[in-house]
């Protein structure tokens, strides 16, 4: 994609992520991945990074975001403080506890190597790890460099009813779906309900079904929407992944996903459920991994961020710069990384958070330093990414 | 693609597979499916599939059950037959043919719970060969079939004055006779009385079957047959097996039967509230041809009302399952077991109607909130497997001009390819046939 060199130059000029480029000693590749555990969580639909991690100290935030700017830390319903400049959404208490324990790293103003605002294109490239859609995903290609363990399970595991493109490819990976994991995210159910609303047969039936199940509260924007949703399905997914990965002969690398992030309307209400579910999943993963948590890195990514200005329906539209989370006992956490571009006068195309960190640099850093892949293997996972050098400093020394 | 091609596939079939050829003349494409001899389900070579083989397998099962080893044959036969039937629906290019098989199987309901291993062979032998034949032939095949005789308890119905009835203290069972009159042929519109039911039950005494030895199927048991003439609906039927054959043939050709079948066919293929004019047309076709079901189907196909969108019939759960799996081009042999399980989950288990009247055929009976939500959830699960498929392409290929702009807009705005596909598969128009 033609913007790549420009992005690389721009990143260099900005002194991109200087704090995170510490060189790191290399370890013998033959042991890869050793006891390390690696999880990738895909958030489909484009999480609003500015909503999940709010730069409350940025003077332009409240003007631009209006109702999407939550109260500052310490106030009622306020953000969970991340060290004086950024605050985490109040539903994400597990993540906040990990951050406080230096087990979670937030990287802000992240974007992939694309500027497409199409979900489908962006997700394809996010998972392919290339400038265009490939038949295989970067995590699968990375796994091809990880030796099989005789008598053990496949190293890779896709959890859920889907085998995401991220995990498709030449390397054999397992696929497991706990019961109930096909449950659509509340936001999707809300859209289906909306699309059927005018239909005299399907409309009332679906609306009533949602009401009965109690989804309507958070999905359809009721005033009582601050109540957290049960979020059982994603928690079950994360628990399953963690338990399987904690087996001695279990998988070492897992991928799973959570939808419901495409919030064009009523975003304040509609993100409560998904953020809570995601956070419950983080907690469940840590719980299930037990002692292996300290050898774990979890990378949480989404295909793009969203528009900075609130739109006409109290939501946000498809944008560019977003957020990535990195959590786990292996992670050098407790800080907000990346390079904050600021909001005022510096929006990408006068619309989106300006991207300052190439998502691939984070993933490549983890492949190199956490999974101990060779430079050749990392390059195979992310073809054509020479301009995006692996980030160091993501893991505890 | 124009509307008639899509309507033909949706209204008269199980929906389009995107790779299906678009018929240049949709009505002619449908009529071509009325030719006899179209293929039935593909069954495993080692499965007991004839009536004789199924009965022998049940003999083995009886021995196995006595030894405390369960009934492995019966379970396997029922499972494989169901899977093969659904696989055919998912893959068949002759959607109308399969819909007709489903329609008549439902009209002549037998339940898997009661006669599990026999349902497959029942559908293949008593229903499938006759869906474009004469109604009286289907009725006779059905009533002679051990699945129906057993389901409605006629095999042990004994004429009180018959030699068997005189010896043992057993007697009539009216079940089959009553349901034939009430559900399968003339209906209460013919104003039959309890005496008609009792007498018709006497007509059918001796209609039984033998499982464990030759002929391994239907047998008229003269010793159980009630002697003498019997009067049903003002007509007198002679003693013996022929009396039953004549009575059934007469019932099959009865005007009230034709009116009932015409109403059910129009309700199934056209609208929950059958337009009277359409019913009259199909009725006339049945009357004029003495119950030629191909002629009745042809009359349905030629109804102007059958070609006018919007389609209003709600797909039943089993129709919906098949339509979704066709839309994502699921291979039949991979989808069959999942499809059978999903039909259970969505409240319409294959061959599992809870009463001889069969499954209902109007939207109100299928639009329960929980069931509709389950459809959405299941479709979302299928969309995961179909992810990567372009939702707009699927919409164009399966709904053509029937897809609404708001559905396409919602799909285009969806958060992922998977969600976009879910939205198309759960749109109001996709729920219709």
PDB file of C-alpha atoms in Angstrom, chain A residues 44-45 119-120 123 133 161-162 168 182-185 188-189 191-192 195-196 199-202 205-206 208-210 212-213 257 259-260 262 264 303 318, chain B residues 314 363 367-370 372-374 376-377 380-381 384-385 387-388 404 406-407 410-411 413-420 422-423 426-428 431-432:
ATOM      1  CA  UNK A  44     -14.197  -7.148  15.333  1.00  0.00           C
ATOM      2  CA  UNK A  45     -16.080  -4.020  14.446  1.00  0.00           C
ATOM      3  CA  UNK A 119     -14.288  -3.419   8.167  1.00  0.00           C
ATOM      4  CA  UNK A 120     -13.844  -6.274   5.798  1.00  0.00           C
ATOM      5  CA  UNK A 123      -9.889  -7.184   9.104  1.00  0.00           C
ATOM      6  CA  UNK A 133      -5.611 -10.270   1.843  1.00  0.00           C
ATOM      7  CA  UNK A 161     -17.057 -21.332  16.139  1.00  0.00           C
ATOM      8  CA  UNK A 162     -14.914 -19.640  13.548  1.00  0.00           C
ATOM      9  CA  UNK A 168      -5.735 -20.202   8.767  1.00  0.00           C
ATOM     10  CA  UNK A 182     -22.079 -18.708  18.829  1.00  0.00           C
ATOM     11  CA  UNK A 183     -24.119 -16.202  20.808  1.00  0.00           C
ATOM     12  CA  UNK A 184     -24.198 -13.018  18.777  1.00  0.00           C
ATOM     13  CA  UNK A 185     -22.946  -9.886  20.473  1.00  0.00           C
ATOM     14  CA  UNK A 188     -25.566  -7.413  16.414  1.00  0.00           C
ATOM     15  CA  UNK A 189     -28.780  -8.641  17.998  1.00  0.00           C
ATOM     16  CA  UNK A 191     -29.239  -4.500  14.574  1.00  0.00           C
ATOM     17  CA  UNK A 192     -31.106  -7.631  13.629  1.00  0.00           C
ATOM     18  CA  UNK A 195     -33.890  -4.531  10.697  1.00  0.00           C
ATOM     19  CA  UNK A 196     -36.870  -6.707  11.565  1.00  0.00           C
ATOM     20  CA  UNK A 199     -41.990  -6.670  10.040  1.00  0.00           C
ATOM     21  CA  UNK A 200     -45.321  -7.721  11.535  1.00  0.00           C
ATOM     22  CA  UNK A 201     -44.200 -11.306  12.147  1.00  0.00           C
ATOM     23  CA  UNK A 202     -40.478 -11.383  12.833  1.00  0.00           C
ATOM     24  CA  UNK A 205     -41.021 -11.926  17.985  1.00  0.00           C
ATOM     25  CA  UNK A 206     -37.392 -10.864  17.969  1.00  0.00           C
ATOM     26  CA  UNK A 208     -39.934  -9.838  22.638  1.00  0.00           C
ATOM     27  CA  UNK A 209     -37.262 -12.519  22.636  1.00  0.00           C
ATOM     28  CA  UNK A 210     -34.612  -9.910  23.366  1.00  0.00           C
ATOM     29  CA  UNK A 212     -37.210 -11.716  27.723  1.00  0.00           C
ATOM     30  CA  UNK A 213     -33.570 -12.479  27.683  1.00  0.00           C
ATOM     31  CA  UNK A 257     -12.502 -12.901  19.000  1.00  0.00           C
ATOM     32  CA  UNK A 259     -17.604  -8.639  18.177  1.00  0.00           C
ATOM     33  CA  UNK A 260     -19.967  -5.826  18.948  1.00  0.00           C
ATOM     34  CA  UNK A 262     -19.243  -1.117  15.616  1.00  0.00           C
ATOM     35  CA  UNK A 264     -22.486   4.140  15.127  1.00  0.00           C
ATOM     36  CA  UNK A 303      -9.177  -3.316  12.779  1.00  0.00           C
ATOM     37  CA  UNK A 318     -15.089   4.252  11.092  1.00  0.00           C
TER      38      UNK A 318
ATOM     39  CA  UNK B 314     -42.684 -17.496   7.024  1.00  0.00           C
ATOM     40  CA  UNK B 363     -46.481 -17.953  10.546  1.00  0.00           C
ATOM     41  CA  UNK B 367     -42.766 -16.953  15.168  1.00  0.00           C
ATOM     42  CA  UNK B 368     -42.243 -17.663  18.851  1.00  0.00           C
ATOM     43  CA  UNK B 369     -39.772 -15.189  20.347  1.00  0.00           C
ATOM     44  CA  UNK B 370     -37.380 -17.818  21.666  1.00  0.00           C
ATOM     45  CA  UNK B 372     -36.769 -16.569  16.363  1.00  0.00           C
ATOM     46  CA  UNK B 373     -33.855 -15.646  18.606  1.00  0.00           C
ATOM     47  CA  UNK B 374     -32.481 -19.132  18.242  1.00  0.00           C
ATOM     48  CA  UNK B 376     -30.600 -15.576  14.743  1.00  0.00           C
ATOM     49  CA  UNK B 377     -28.070 -17.227  17.006  1.00  0.00           C
ATOM     50  CA  UNK B 380     -24.709 -16.234  13.333  1.00  0.00           C
ATOM     51  CA  UNK B 381     -22.923 -19.508  14.032  1.00  0.00           C
ATOM     52  CA  UNK B 384     -18.798 -17.849  11.144  1.00  0.00           C
ATOM     53  CA  UNK B 385     -18.250 -20.842   8.918  1.00  0.00           C
ATOM     54  CA  UNK B 387     -17.252 -15.776   6.879  1.00  0.00           C
ATOM     55  CA  UNK B 388     -15.289 -14.406   4.025  1.00  0.00           C
ATOM     56  CA  UNK B 404     -34.536  -4.754   0.683  1.00  0.00           C
ATOM     57  CA  UNK B 406     -32.165  -1.415   4.227  1.00  0.00           C
ATOM     58  CA  UNK B 407     -30.866  -4.962   4.550  1.00  0.00           C
ATOM     59  CA  UNK B 410     -27.223  -2.765   7.328  1.00  0.00           C
ATOM     60  CA  UNK B 411     -24.969  -5.479   5.918  1.00  0.00           C
ATOM     61  CA  UNK B 413     -22.375  -1.180   7.792  1.00  0.00           C
ATOM     62  CA  UNK B 414     -21.842  -4.401   9.731  1.00  0.00           C
ATOM     63  CA  UNK B 415     -18.799  -4.812  11.907  1.00  0.00           C
ATOM     64  CA  UNK B 416     -17.413  -7.836  10.111  1.00  0.00           C
ATOM     65  CA  UNK B 417     -18.015 -10.074   7.132  1.00  0.00           C
ATOM     66  CA  UNK B 418     -19.531 -12.539   9.522  1.00  0.00           C
ATOM     67  CA  UNK B 419     -21.953 -10.024  10.970  1.00  0.00           C
ATOM     68  CA  UNK B 420     -22.897  -8.829   7.520  1.00  0.00           C
ATOM     69  CA  UNK B 422     -25.762 -12.836   9.747  1.00  0.00           C
ATOM     70  CA  UNK B 423     -27.748  -9.714   8.930  1.00  0.00           C
ATOM     71  CA  UNK B 426     -31.778 -12.977   9.531  1.00  0.00           C
ATOM     72  CA  UNK B 427     -33.461 -10.245   7.498  1.00  0.00           C
ATOM     73  CA  UNK B 428     -37.251 -10.409   7.299  1.00  0.00           C
ATOM     74  CA  UNK B 431     -37.235 -15.613   6.709  1.00  0.00           C
ATOM     75  CA  UNK B 432     -39.880 -15.689   3.980  1.00  0.00           C
TER      76      UNK B 432
END
